[in-house]
Amino acid sequence: MTSTENDCLFCKIADEQLPADVVYKDDLVVAFRDVNPQAPTHILVIPREHISYAADLSDSHSALLSRMFKTANKIASDENISEEGYRMVINNGKGAGQTVFHLHLHLLGGRPMNWPPG
């Protein structure tokens, strides 16, 4: 089941209709702390535009994707996890672990990351 913009939890956070611990926002993206963190630093970077899946991205989203990754890198520096290292994850679909069907990048750090994940 996918959400629509009208009932999307992340759209409501981006529109400030729901509270979140926002660490960054601009005209394209919003970043906030995950309510169920899997690492000492666990921040979600989302586009303001409702895009359900990574598979829905097109060439027209190049600037948006660049902004998402640049934002994650800046936050990693601000959170003092850049030197130690951090992980960025985007899940695509329920089978990959996506539970909110609005594109989002997980920024995880502050602890060792195992491989393979999952």
mmCIF file of C-alpha atoms in Angstrom:
data_model
loop_
_atom_site.group_PDB
_atom_site.id
_atom_site.type_symbol
_atom_site.label_atom_id
_atom_site.label_comp_id
_atom_site.label_asym_id
_atom_site.label_seq_id
_atom_site.Cartn_x
_atom_site.Cartn_y
_atom_site.Cartn_z
ATOM 1 C CA MET A 1 0.000 0.000 0.000
ATOM 2 C CA THR A 2 1.359 3.396 -0.897
ATOM 3 C CA SER A 3 0.365 6.690 0.593
ATOM 4 C CA THR A 4 -0.842 9.690 -1.284
ATOM 5 C CA GLU A 5 0.282 13.208 -0.611
ATOM 6 C CA ASN A 6 -2.932 13.820 1.359
ATOM 7 C CA ASP A 7 -2.332 11.077 3.934
ATOM 8 C CA CYS A 8 1.472 10.909 3.876
ATOM 9 C CA LEU A 9 3.147 11.208 7.272
ATOM 10 C CA PHE A 10 6.332 12.700 5.790
ATOM 11 C CA CYS A 11 4.417 15.234 3.678
ATOM 12 C CA LYS A 12 2.700 16.391 6.868
ATOM 13 C CA ILE A 13 6.076 16.734 8.611
ATOM 14 C CA ALA A 14 7.487 18.680 5.644
ATOM 15 C CA ASP A 15 4.424 20.970 5.715
ATOM 16 C CA GLU A 16 4.790 21.415 9.501
ATOM 17 C CA GLN A 17 1.376 19.852 10.121
ATOM 18 C CA LEU A 18 3.019 17.248 12.378
ATOM 19 C CA PRO A 19 5.860 17.856 14.845
ATOM 20 C CA ALA A 20 9.343 16.463 14.272
ATOM 21 C CA ASP A 21 12.856 17.141 15.530
ATOM 22 C CA VAL A 22 13.893 18.994 12.376
ATOM 23 C CA VAL A 23 17.629 19.527 11.950
ATOM 24 C CA TYR A 24 17.570 21.095 8.472
ATOM 25 C CA LYS A 25 15.096 22.436 5.951
ATOM 26 C CA ASP A 26 15.202 24.357 2.707
ATOM 27 C CA ASP A 27 13.050 24.741 -0.394
ATOM 28 C CA LEU A 28 13.666 21.146 -1.601
ATOM 29 C CA VAL A 29 14.316 18.954 1.445
ATOM 30 C CA VAL A 30 13.594 18.515 5.149
ATOM 31 C CA ALA A 31 15.759 16.502 7.548
ATOM 32 C CA PHE A 32 14.630 15.270 10.953
ATOM 33 C CA ARG A 33 15.598 12.733 13.600
ATOM 34 C CA ASP A 34 14.063 9.270 13.236
ATOM 35 C CA VAL A 35 11.566 8.472 16.017
ATOM 36 C CA ASN A 36 12.900 4.894 16.143
ATOM 37 C CA PRO A 37 16.672 5.418 15.788
ATOM 38 C CA GLN A 38 18.843 2.491 14.753
ATOM 39 C CA ALA A 39 22.082 4.329 15.568
ATOM 40 C CA PRO A 40 23.110 7.216 17.840
ATOM 41 C CA THR A 41 22.685 9.479 14.813
ATOM 42 C CA HIS A 42 19.681 8.495 12.678
ATOM 43 C CA ILE A 43 18.304 11.296 10.562
ATOM 44 C CA LEU A 44 15.894 11.095 7.647
ATOM 45 C CA VAL A 45 16.351 13.400 4.666
ATOM 46 C CA ILE A 46 13.156 13.710 2.626
ATOM 47 C CA PRO A 47 12.133 15.679 -0.431
ATOM 48 C CA ARG A 48 9.305 18.148 0.048
ATOM 49 C CA GLU A 49 7.822 16.717 -3.152
ATOM 50 C CA HIS A 50 5.850 13.538 -2.575
ATOM 51 C CA ILE A 51 7.692 10.735 -4.355
ATOM 52 C CA SER A 52 6.598 7.308 -3.136
ATOM 53 C CA TYR A 53 9.551 5.177 -4.233
ATOM 54 C CA ALA A 54 13.149 5.608 -5.385
ATOM 55 C CA ALA A 55 12.021 3.722 -8.499
ATOM 56 C CA ASP A 56 9.712 6.668 -9.298
ATOM 57 C CA LEU A 57 12.651 9.042 -9.764
ATOM 58 C CA SER A 58 13.366 10.433 -13.207
ATOM 59 C CA ASP A 59 16.064 12.558 -14.827
ATOM 60 C CA SER A 60 14.106 15.629 -13.713
ATOM 61 C CA HIS A 61 14.945 14.772 -10.085
ATOM 62 C CA SER A 62 18.733 15.129 -10.486
ATOM 63 C CA ALA A 63 18.943 18.389 -8.535
ATOM 64 C CA LEU A 64 16.723 16.978 -5.796
ATOM 65 C CA LEU A 65 18.864 13.865 -5.357
ATOM 66 C CA SER A 66 22.004 15.963 -5.293
ATOM 67 C CA ARG A 67 20.464 18.161 -2.597
ATOM 68 C CA MET A 68 19.455 15.126 -0.529
ATOM 69 C CA PHE A 69 23.006 13.735 -0.555
ATOM 70 C CA LYS A 70 24.650 17.133 0.010
ATOM 71 C CA THR A 71 22.289 17.730 2.921
ATOM 72 C CA ALA A 72 23.125 14.339 4.447
ATOM 73 C CA ASN A 73 26.846 15.086 4.118
ATOM 74 C CA LYS A 74 26.438 18.489 5.769
ATOM 75 C CA ILE A 75 24.404 17.019 8.636
ATOM 76 C CA ALA A 76 27.007 14.259 9.104
ATOM 77 C CA SER A 77 29.612 16.988 9.559
ATOM 78 C CA ASP A 78 27.353 18.948 11.917
ATOM 79 C CA GLU A 79 26.713 15.762 13.950
ATOM 80 C CA ASN A 80 30.469 15.024 14.154
ATOM 81 C CA ILE A 81 30.227 11.635 12.440
ATOM 82 C CA SER A 82 32.085 12.529 9.227
ATOM 83 C CA GLU A 83 35.536 11.399 10.316
ATOM 84 C CA GLU A 84 34.435 8.073 11.789
ATOM 85 C CA GLY A 85 32.146 7.328 8.861
ATOM 86 C CA TYR A 86 28.429 7.046 8.273
ATOM 87 C CA ARG A 87 25.925 5.153 6.190
ATOM 88 C CA MET A 88 23.289 6.495 3.823
ATOM 89 C CA VAL A 89 20.442 4.122 2.936
ATOM 90 C CA ILE A 90 17.428 4.421 0.658
ATOM 91 C CA ASN A 91 14.956 1.522 0.768
ATOM 92 C CA ASN A 92 12.703 0.908 -2.233
ATOM 93 C CA GLY A 93 9.514 -0.996 -1.470
ATOM 94 C CA LYS A 94 8.118 -3.051 1.360
ATOM 95 C CA GLY A 95 10.435 -6.027 0.732
ATOM 96 C CA ALA A 96 13.444 -3.732 1.206
ATOM 97 C CA GLY A 97 12.120 -2.425 4.520
ATOM 98 C CA GLN A 98 10.395 0.747 3.356
ATOM 99 C CA THR A 99 7.578 1.452 5.818
ATOM 100 C CA VAL A 100 6.705 5.056 4.910
ATOM 101 C CA PHE A 101 6.047 5.348 1.213
ATOM 102 C CA HIS A 102 7.671 8.725 0.690
ATOM 103 C CA LEU A 103 11.238 8.692 -0.595
ATOM 104 C CA HIS A 104 13.696 9.165 2.259
ATOM 105 C CA LEU A 105 17.393 8.798 2.871
ATOM 106 C CA HIS A 106 18.505 7.378 6.217
ATOM 107 C CA LEU A 107 21.687 8.953 7.588
ATOM 108 C CA LEU A 108 23.122 6.590 10.207
ATOM 109 C CA GLY A 109 26.266 7.005 12.283
ATOM 110 C CA GLY A 110 27.845 7.055 15.676
ATOM 111 C CA ARG A 111 28.373 3.285 15.881
ATOM 112 C CA PRO A 112 30.092 0.603 13.788
ATOM 113 C CA MET A 113 28.037 -0.533 10.813
ATOM 114 C CA ASN A 114 28.011 -4.226 9.949
ATOM 115 C CA TRP A 115 28.083 -5.708 6.454
ATOM 116 C CA PRO A 116 25.989 -7.061 4.963
ATOM 117 C CA PRO A 117 23.127 -4.975 6.348
ATOM 118 C CA GLY A 118 19.751 -6.475 7.103
#
